[in-house]
PDB file of C-alpha atoms in Angstrom:
ATOM      1  CA  UNK A   1       9.653  35.544  -9.301  1.00 53.00           C
ATOM      2  CA  UNK A   2      10.207  35.011  -5.580  1.00 52.00           C
ATOM      3  CA  UNK A   3      10.414  31.559  -4.024  1.00 51.00           C
ATOM      4  CA  UNK A   4       7.018  32.050  -2.337  1.00 50.00           C
ATOM      5  CA  UNK A   5       5.368  33.009  -5.654  1.00 54.00           C
ATOM      6  CA  UNK A   6       6.994  30.025  -7.382  1.00 47.00           C
ATOM      7  CA  UNK A   7       5.741  27.639  -4.675  1.00 48.00           C
ATOM      8  CA  UNK A   8       2.220  29.095  -4.943  1.00 47.00           C
ATOM      9  CA  UNK A   9       2.300  28.608  -8.730  1.00 48.00           C
ATOM     10  CA  UNK A  10       3.546  25.019  -8.303  1.00 44.00           C
ATOM     11  CA  UNK A  11       0.751  24.346  -5.780  1.00 44.00           C
ATOM     12  CA  UNK A  12      -1.904  25.717  -8.172  1.00 48.00           C
ATOM     13  CA  UNK A  13      -0.508  23.553 -10.983  1.00 43.00           C
ATOM     14  CA  UNK A  14      -0.542  20.508  -8.702  1.00 41.00           C
ATOM     15  CA  UNK A  15      -4.148  21.185  -7.652  1.00 42.00           C
ATOM     16  CA  UNK A  16      -5.295  21.546 -11.275  1.00 43.00           C
ATOM     17  CA  UNK A  17      -3.444  18.421 -12.380  1.00 40.00           C
ATOM     18  CA  UNK A  18      -4.878  16.376  -9.509  1.00 39.00           C
ATOM     19  CA  UNK A  19      -8.404  17.434 -10.411  1.00 40.00           C
ATOM     20  CA  UNK A  20      -7.858  16.317 -14.014  1.00 41.00           C
ATOM     21  CA  UNK A  21      -6.205  12.994 -13.186  1.00 46.00           C
ATOM     22  CA  UNK A  22      -9.196  11.545 -11.317  1.00 65.00           C
ATOM     23  CA  UNK A  23      -8.071   9.305  -8.496  1.00 77.00           C
ATOM     24  CA  UNK A  24      -4.878   8.702  -6.590  1.00 81.00           C
ATOM     25  CA  UNK A  25      -2.969   5.544  -7.429  1.00 88.00           C
ATOM     26  CA  UNK A  26      -0.236   3.539  -5.720  1.00 90.00           C
ATOM     27  CA  UNK A  27       3.279   3.915  -7.142  1.00 93.00           C
ATOM     28  CA  UNK A  28       6.593   2.358  -6.150  1.00 92.00           C
ATOM     29  CA  UNK A  29       9.784   4.373  -5.721  1.00 93.00           C
ATOM     30  CA  UNK A  30      13.182   2.645  -5.701  1.00 93.00           C
ATOM     31  CA  UNK A  31      15.563   3.725  -2.933  1.00 94.00           C
ATOM     32  CA  UNK A  32      19.059   2.934  -1.811  1.00 93.00           C
ATOM     33  CA  UNK A  33      18.954  -0.152   0.384  1.00 89.00           C
ATOM     34  CA  UNK A  34      18.589   0.804   4.032  1.00 91.00           C
ATOM     35  CA  UNK A  35      17.254   4.296   3.202  1.00 92.00           C
ATOM     36  CA  UNK A  36      13.558   3.340   3.023  1.00 93.00           C
ATOM     37  CA  UNK A  37      12.529   4.858   6.387  1.00 94.00           C
ATOM     38  CA  UNK A  38      14.633   7.990   5.844  1.00 95.00           C
ATOM     39  CA  UNK A  39      13.072   8.484   2.400  1.00 94.00           C
ATOM     40  CA  UNK A  40       9.596   8.008   3.925  1.00 94.00           C
ATOM     41  CA  UNK A  41      10.332  10.583   6.636  1.00 95.00           C
ATOM     42  CA  UNK A  42      11.836  13.087   4.143  1.00 95.00           C
ATOM     43  CA  UNK A  43       8.874  12.790   1.756  1.00 93.00           C
ATOM     44  CA  UNK A  44       6.416  13.234   4.642  1.00 93.00           C
ATOM     45  CA  UNK A  45       8.325  16.348   5.778  1.00 94.00           C
ATOM     46  CA  UNK A  46       8.226  17.772   2.218  1.00 93.00           C
ATOM     47  CA  UNK A  47       4.481  17.023   1.996  1.00 91.00           C
ATOM     48  CA  UNK A  48       3.958  19.001   5.198  1.00 92.00           C
ATOM     49  CA  UNK A  49       6.235  21.901   4.171  1.00 92.00           C
ATOM     50  CA  UNK A  50       4.728  22.275   0.683  1.00 92.00           C
ATOM     51  CA  UNK A  51       1.180  21.507   1.856  1.00 90.00           C
ATOM     52  CA  UNK A  52       0.788  18.567  -0.528  1.00 90.00           C
ATOM     53  CA  UNK A  53      -1.383  16.442   1.812  1.00 87.00           C
ATOM     54  CA  UNK A  54      -4.124  16.338  -0.830  1.00 88.00           C
ATOM     55  CA  UNK A  55      -1.623  15.246  -3.528  1.00 90.00           C
ATOM     56  CA  UNK A  56       0.535  12.605  -1.813  1.00 90.00           C
ATOM     57  CA  UNK A  57      -1.906  10.802   0.448  1.00 88.00           C
ATOM     58  CA  UNK A  58       0.257   8.068   1.976  1.00 88.00           C
ATOM     59  CA  UNK A  59       3.890   6.987   2.083  1.00 91.00           C
ATOM     60  CA  UNK A  60       4.478   3.400   3.221  1.00 88.00           C
ATOM     61  CA  UNK A  61       7.361   1.048   3.921  1.00 88.00           C
ATOM     62  CA  UNK A  62       5.570  -2.317   4.335  1.00 83.00           C
ATOM     63  CA  UNK A  63       6.928  -4.455   7.162  1.00 82.00           C
ATOM     64  CA  UNK A  64       6.159  -7.936   8.395  1.00 80.00           C
ATOM     65  CA  UNK A  65       6.467  -9.170  11.956  1.00 79.00           C
ATOM     66  CA  UNK A  66       8.630 -12.296  12.115  1.00 77.00           C
ATOM     67  CA  UNK A  67      10.134 -14.265  14.970  1.00 79.00           C
ATOM     68  CA  UNK A  68      13.896 -14.698  14.930  1.00 79.00           C
ATOM     69  CA  UNK A  69      15.733 -17.179  17.093  1.00 80.00           C
ATOM     70  CA  UNK A  70      19.124 -16.003  18.363  1.00 79.00           C
ATOM     71  CA  UNK A  71      21.065 -18.000  20.932  1.00 79.00           C
ATOM     72  CA  UNK A  72      17.956 -20.082  21.569  1.00 78.00           C
ATOM     73  CA  UNK A  73      15.812 -17.026  22.374  1.00 82.00           C
ATOM     74  CA  UNK A  74      12.772 -16.161  20.239  1.00 81.00           C
ATOM     75  CA  UNK A  75      12.466 -12.466  19.520  1.00 83.00           C
ATOM     76  CA  UNK A  76       9.803 -10.637  17.424  1.00 83.00           C
ATOM     77  CA  UNK A  77      11.401  -8.483  14.700  1.00 81.00           C
ATOM     78  CA  UNK A  78       9.994  -6.181  11.998  1.00 82.00           C
ATOM     79  CA  UNK A  79      11.400  -6.996   8.553  1.00 84.00           C
ATOM     80  CA  UNK A  80      10.867  -4.870   5.464  1.00 85.00           C
ATOM     81  CA  UNK A  81       8.762  -6.750   2.915  1.00 82.00           C
ATOM     82  CA  UNK A  82      10.438  -4.949   0.001  1.00 86.00           C
ATOM     83  CA  UNK A  83      13.922  -3.714   0.898  1.00 90.00           C
ATOM     84  CA  UNK A  84      14.870  -0.840  -1.371  1.00 92.00           C
ATOM     85  CA  UNK A  85      11.297   0.262  -2.144  1.00 92.00           C
ATOM     86  CA  UNK A  86       8.769   2.777  -0.810  1.00 93.00           C
ATOM     87  CA  UNK A  87       5.060   2.721  -1.744  1.00 92.00           C
ATOM     88  CA  UNK A  88       3.236   6.001  -2.397  1.00 91.00           C
ATOM     89  CA  UNK A  89      -0.495   6.629  -2.747  1.00 90.00           C
ATOM     90  CA  UNK A  90      -0.561   9.828  -4.787  1.00 91.00           C
ATOM     91  CA  UNK A  91      -1.885  11.822  -7.697  1.00 91.00           C
ATOM     92  CA  UNK A  92       0.829  11.696 -10.357  1.00 92.00           C
ATOM     93  CA  UNK A  93       1.646  15.154 -11.683  1.00 92.00           C
ATOM     94  CA  UNK A  94       4.761  17.222 -12.318  1.00 91.00           C
ATOM     95  CA  UNK A  95       4.948  18.499  -8.736  1.00 92.00           C
ATOM     96  CA  UNK A  96       4.484  15.156  -6.968  1.00 92.00           C
ATOM     97  CA  UNK A  97       6.839  13.435  -9.408  1.00 92.00           C
ATOM     98  CA  UNK A  98       9.455  16.115  -8.743  1.00 92.00           C
ATOM     99  CA  UNK A  99       9.063  15.903  -4.941  1.00 93.00           C
ATOM    100  CA  UNK A 100       9.496  12.119  -4.857  1.00 93.00           C
ATOM    101  CA  UNK A 101      12.137  11.864  -7.574  1.00 92.00           C
ATOM    102  CA  UNK A 102      14.316  14.554  -5.974  1.00 92.00           C
ATOM    103  CA  UNK A 103      14.164  13.190  -2.438  1.00 93.00           C
ATOM    104  CA  UNK A 104      17.610  12.161  -1.235  1.00 94.00           C
ATOM    105  CA  UNK A 105      17.932   8.373  -1.417  1.00 94.00           C
ATOM    106  CA  UNK A 106      15.355   7.869  -4.199  1.00 93.00           C
ATOM    107  CA  UNK A 107      16.860   6.444  -7.393  1.00 92.00           C
ATOM    108  CA  UNK A 108      13.645   6.547  -9.430  1.00 90.00           C
ATOM    109  CA  UNK A 109      10.170   5.178  -9.885  1.00 92.00           C
ATOM    110  CA  UNK A 110       9.480   1.579 -10.826  1.00 89.00           C
ATOM    111  CA  UNK A 111       8.479   1.422 -14.470  1.00 88.00           C
ATOM    112  CA  UNK A 112      10.007   1.397 -17.941  1.00 86.00           C
ATOM    113  CA  UNK A 113      12.712   4.065 -18.262  1.00 80.00           C
ATOM    114  CA  UNK A 114      11.814   5.182 -14.699  1.00 71.00           C
ATOM    115  CA  UNK A 115       8.390   6.371 -15.904  1.00 83.00           C
ATOM    116  CA  UNK A 116       6.024   5.716 -12.984  1.00 90.00           C
ATOM    117  CA  UNK A 117       3.560   2.878 -13.547  1.00 90.00           C
ATOM    118  CA  UNK A 118       0.761   2.522 -10.962  1.00 89.00           C
ATOM    119  CA  UNK A 119       0.212  -0.817  -9.253  1.00 86.00           C
ATOM    120  CA  UNK A 120      -2.652  -2.904 -10.611  1.00 82.00           C
ATOM    121  CA  UNK A 121      -5.575  -3.967  -8.419  1.00 76.00           C
ATOM    122  CA  UNK A 122      -4.264  -7.541  -8.170  1.00 73.00           C
ATOM    123  CA  UNK A 123      -0.767  -6.333  -7.201  1.00 78.00           C
ATOM    124  CA  UNK A 124      -2.306  -4.127  -4.532  1.00 75.00           C
ATOM    125  CA  UNK A 125      -4.400  -6.993  -3.154  1.00 70.00           C
ATOM    126  CA  UNK A 126      -1.265  -9.159  -2.958  1.00 72.00           C
ATOM    127  CA  UNK A 127       0.344  -6.423  -0.852  1.00 70.00           C
ATOM    128  CA  UNK A 128      -2.698  -6.227   1.399  1.00 62.00           C
ATOM    129  CA  UNK A 129      -3.719  -2.787   0.073  1.00 62.00           C
ATOM    130  CA  UNK A 130      -7.444  -2.465  -0.436  1.00 52.00           C
ATOM    131  CA  UNK A 131      -8.855  -0.290  -3.149  1.00 53.00           C
ATOM    132  CA  UNK A 132     -12.445  -0.413  -2.044  1.00 52.00           C
ATOM    133  CA  UNK A 133     -13.251  -1.307   1.517  1.00 56.00           C
ATOM    134  CA  UNK A 134     -15.947  -3.922   1.852  1.00 60.00           C
ATOM    135  CA  UNK A 135     -17.955  -3.932   5.071  1.00 68.00           C
ATOM    136  CA  UNK A 136     -19.626  -7.172   6.073  1.00 75.00           C
ATOM    137  CA  UNK A 137     -21.647  -8.180   9.074  1.00 82.00           C
ATOM    138  CA  UNK A 138     -19.873 -11.345  10.208  1.00 85.00           C
ATOM    139  CA  UNK A 139     -18.063 -12.448  13.339  1.00 87.00           C
ATOM    140  CA  UNK A 140     -15.736 -15.265  14.324  1.00 90.00           C
ATOM    141  CA  UNK A 141     -17.854 -18.418  14.584  1.00 91.00           C
ATOM    142  CA  UNK A 142     -20.345 -17.399  11.867  1.00 90.00           C
ATOM    143  CA  UNK A 143     -20.931 -19.782   8.955  1.00 91.00           C
ATOM    144  CA  UNK A 144     -20.178 -18.382   5.504  1.00 90.00           C
ATOM    145  CA  UNK A 145     -20.346 -19.595   1.920  1.00 89.00           C
ATOM    146  CA  UNK A 146     -17.708 -18.685  -0.683  1.00 87.00           C
ATOM    147  CA  UNK A 147     -19.561 -17.249  -3.697  1.00 85.00           C
ATOM    148  CA  UNK A 148     -16.648 -16.329  -6.026  1.00 78.00           C
ATOM    149  CA  UNK A 149     -12.962 -17.062  -6.499  1.00 75.00           C
ATOM    150  CA  UNK A 150     -10.832 -20.182  -6.244  1.00 76.00           C
ATOM    151  CA  UNK A 151     -12.752 -21.564  -3.251  1.00 81.00           C
ATOM    152  CA  UNK A 152     -16.231 -20.939  -4.718  1.00 84.00           C
ATOM    153  CA  UNK A 153     -18.800 -23.439  -3.456  1.00 87.00           C
ATOM    154  CA  UNK A 154     -16.997 -24.122  -0.161  1.00 87.00           C
ATOM    155  CA  UNK A 155     -18.470 -23.121   3.142  1.00 88.00           C
ATOM    156  CA  UNK A 156     -17.150 -23.036   6.654  1.00 89.00           C
ATOM    157  CA  UNK A 157     -16.971 -21.417  10.039  1.00 91.00           C
ATOM    158  CA  UNK A 158     -15.007 -18.178  10.328  1.00 90.00           C
ATOM    159  CA  UNK A 159     -11.892 -18.833  12.427  1.00 91.00           C
ATOM    160  CA  UNK A 160     -10.383 -15.316  12.124  1.00 89.00           C
ATOM    161  CA  UNK A 161     -11.102 -11.923  10.565  1.00 86.00           C
ATOM    162  CA  UNK A 162      -8.381  -9.612   9.229  1.00 80.00           C
ATOM    163  CA  UNK A 163      -9.934  -6.141   8.778  1.00 74.00           C
ATOM    164  CA  UNK A 164      -6.703  -4.701   7.352  1.00 64.00           C
ATOM    165  CA  UNK A 165      -6.461  -7.208   4.518  1.00 68.00           C
ATOM    166  CA  UNK A 166     -10.261  -7.520   4.362  1.00 74.00           C
ATOM    167  CA  UNK A 167     -10.167 -11.311   4.623  1.00 81.00           C
ATOM    168  CA  UNK A 168     -11.670 -14.060   6.735  1.00 86.00           C
ATOM    169  CA  UNK A 169      -9.993 -17.353   7.533  1.00 90.00           C
ATOM    170  CA  UNK A 170     -11.996 -20.561   7.206  1.00 90.00           C
ATOM    171  CA  UNK A 171     -11.028 -24.205   7.072  1.00 89.00           C
ATOM    172  CA  UNK A 172     -11.655 -26.159   3.884  1.00 85.00           C
ATOM    173  CA  UNK A 173     -11.188 -29.853   3.218  1.00 83.00           C
ATOM    174  CA  UNK A 174      -8.179 -30.485   0.963  1.00 81.00           C
ATOM    175  CA  UNK A 175      -7.282 -34.153   0.367  1.00 84.00           C
ATOM    176  CA  UNK A 176      -9.094 -35.175   3.533  1.00 84.00           C
ATOM    177  CA  UNK A 177      -7.361 -32.575   5.743  1.00 87.00           C
ATOM    178  CA  UNK A 178      -8.775 -29.378   7.225  1.00 85.00           C
ATOM    179  CA  UNK A 179      -6.673 -26.532   5.844  1.00 85.00           C
ATOM    180  CA  UNK A 180      -6.960 -22.836   6.775  1.00 87.00           C
ATOM    181  CA  UNK A 181      -7.448 -20.465   3.829  1.00 87.00           C
ATOM    182  CA  UNK A 182      -7.972 -16.709   3.608  1.00 85.00           C
ATOM    183  CA  UNK A 183     -10.960 -15.504   1.597  1.00 84.00           C
ATOM    184  CA  UNK A 184     -11.634 -11.856   0.676  1.00 81.00           C
ATOM    185  CA  UNK A 185     -14.713 -10.128   2.114  1.00 81.00           C
ATOM    186  CA  UNK A 186     -16.059  -9.573  -1.401  1.00 77.00           C
ATOM    187  CA  UNK A 187     -15.979 -13.336  -2.091  1.00 82.00           C
ATOM    188  CA  UNK A 188     -18.165 -14.511   0.803  1.00 86.00           C
ATOM    189  CA  UNK A 189     -21.800 -14.545   1.854  1.00 86.00           C
ATOM    190  CA  UNK A 190     -23.164 -15.096   5.357  1.00 86.00           C
ATOM    191  CA  UNK A 191     -25.285 -18.248   5.694  1.00 85.00           C
TER     192      UNK A 191
END
């Protein structure tokens, strides 16, 4: 069997497996420290070469913007949230597992005995990854009421909206002080 025939067979197997598995899930791959961006780039190149765009949907190295002070000068810097890890939104099958697992710099998937375990909804929310996008018709300055969650029953004026995390920021009264809290779109109702 030629290499082209083998790749075509692998692609057909991947397509069939993806159809059976339902929906893509987020997985975490462990990498050598400092190799996260190289691993991301290599996986993206493999996705393009093997035409796996419908199998591995997204490869992410989450970063956070922080301000460092060096020699009295403030400077914005991007820091990796999880050094040594790469997040992948993909359909888990033999082909996608093989592609990720055999990428240079990847030591394995996060899970028992390196068996990939998808992130749960709450873990994904903590990372700022939204499973289902919620669209609401609110703007900064609108009054909202919290209908579910830890802040249920509170209401306040929207101070900020974060579309990426799907949250709004309002101020609530805690021990007599106005404190800013983030509330998910799904937990609020416009007043």
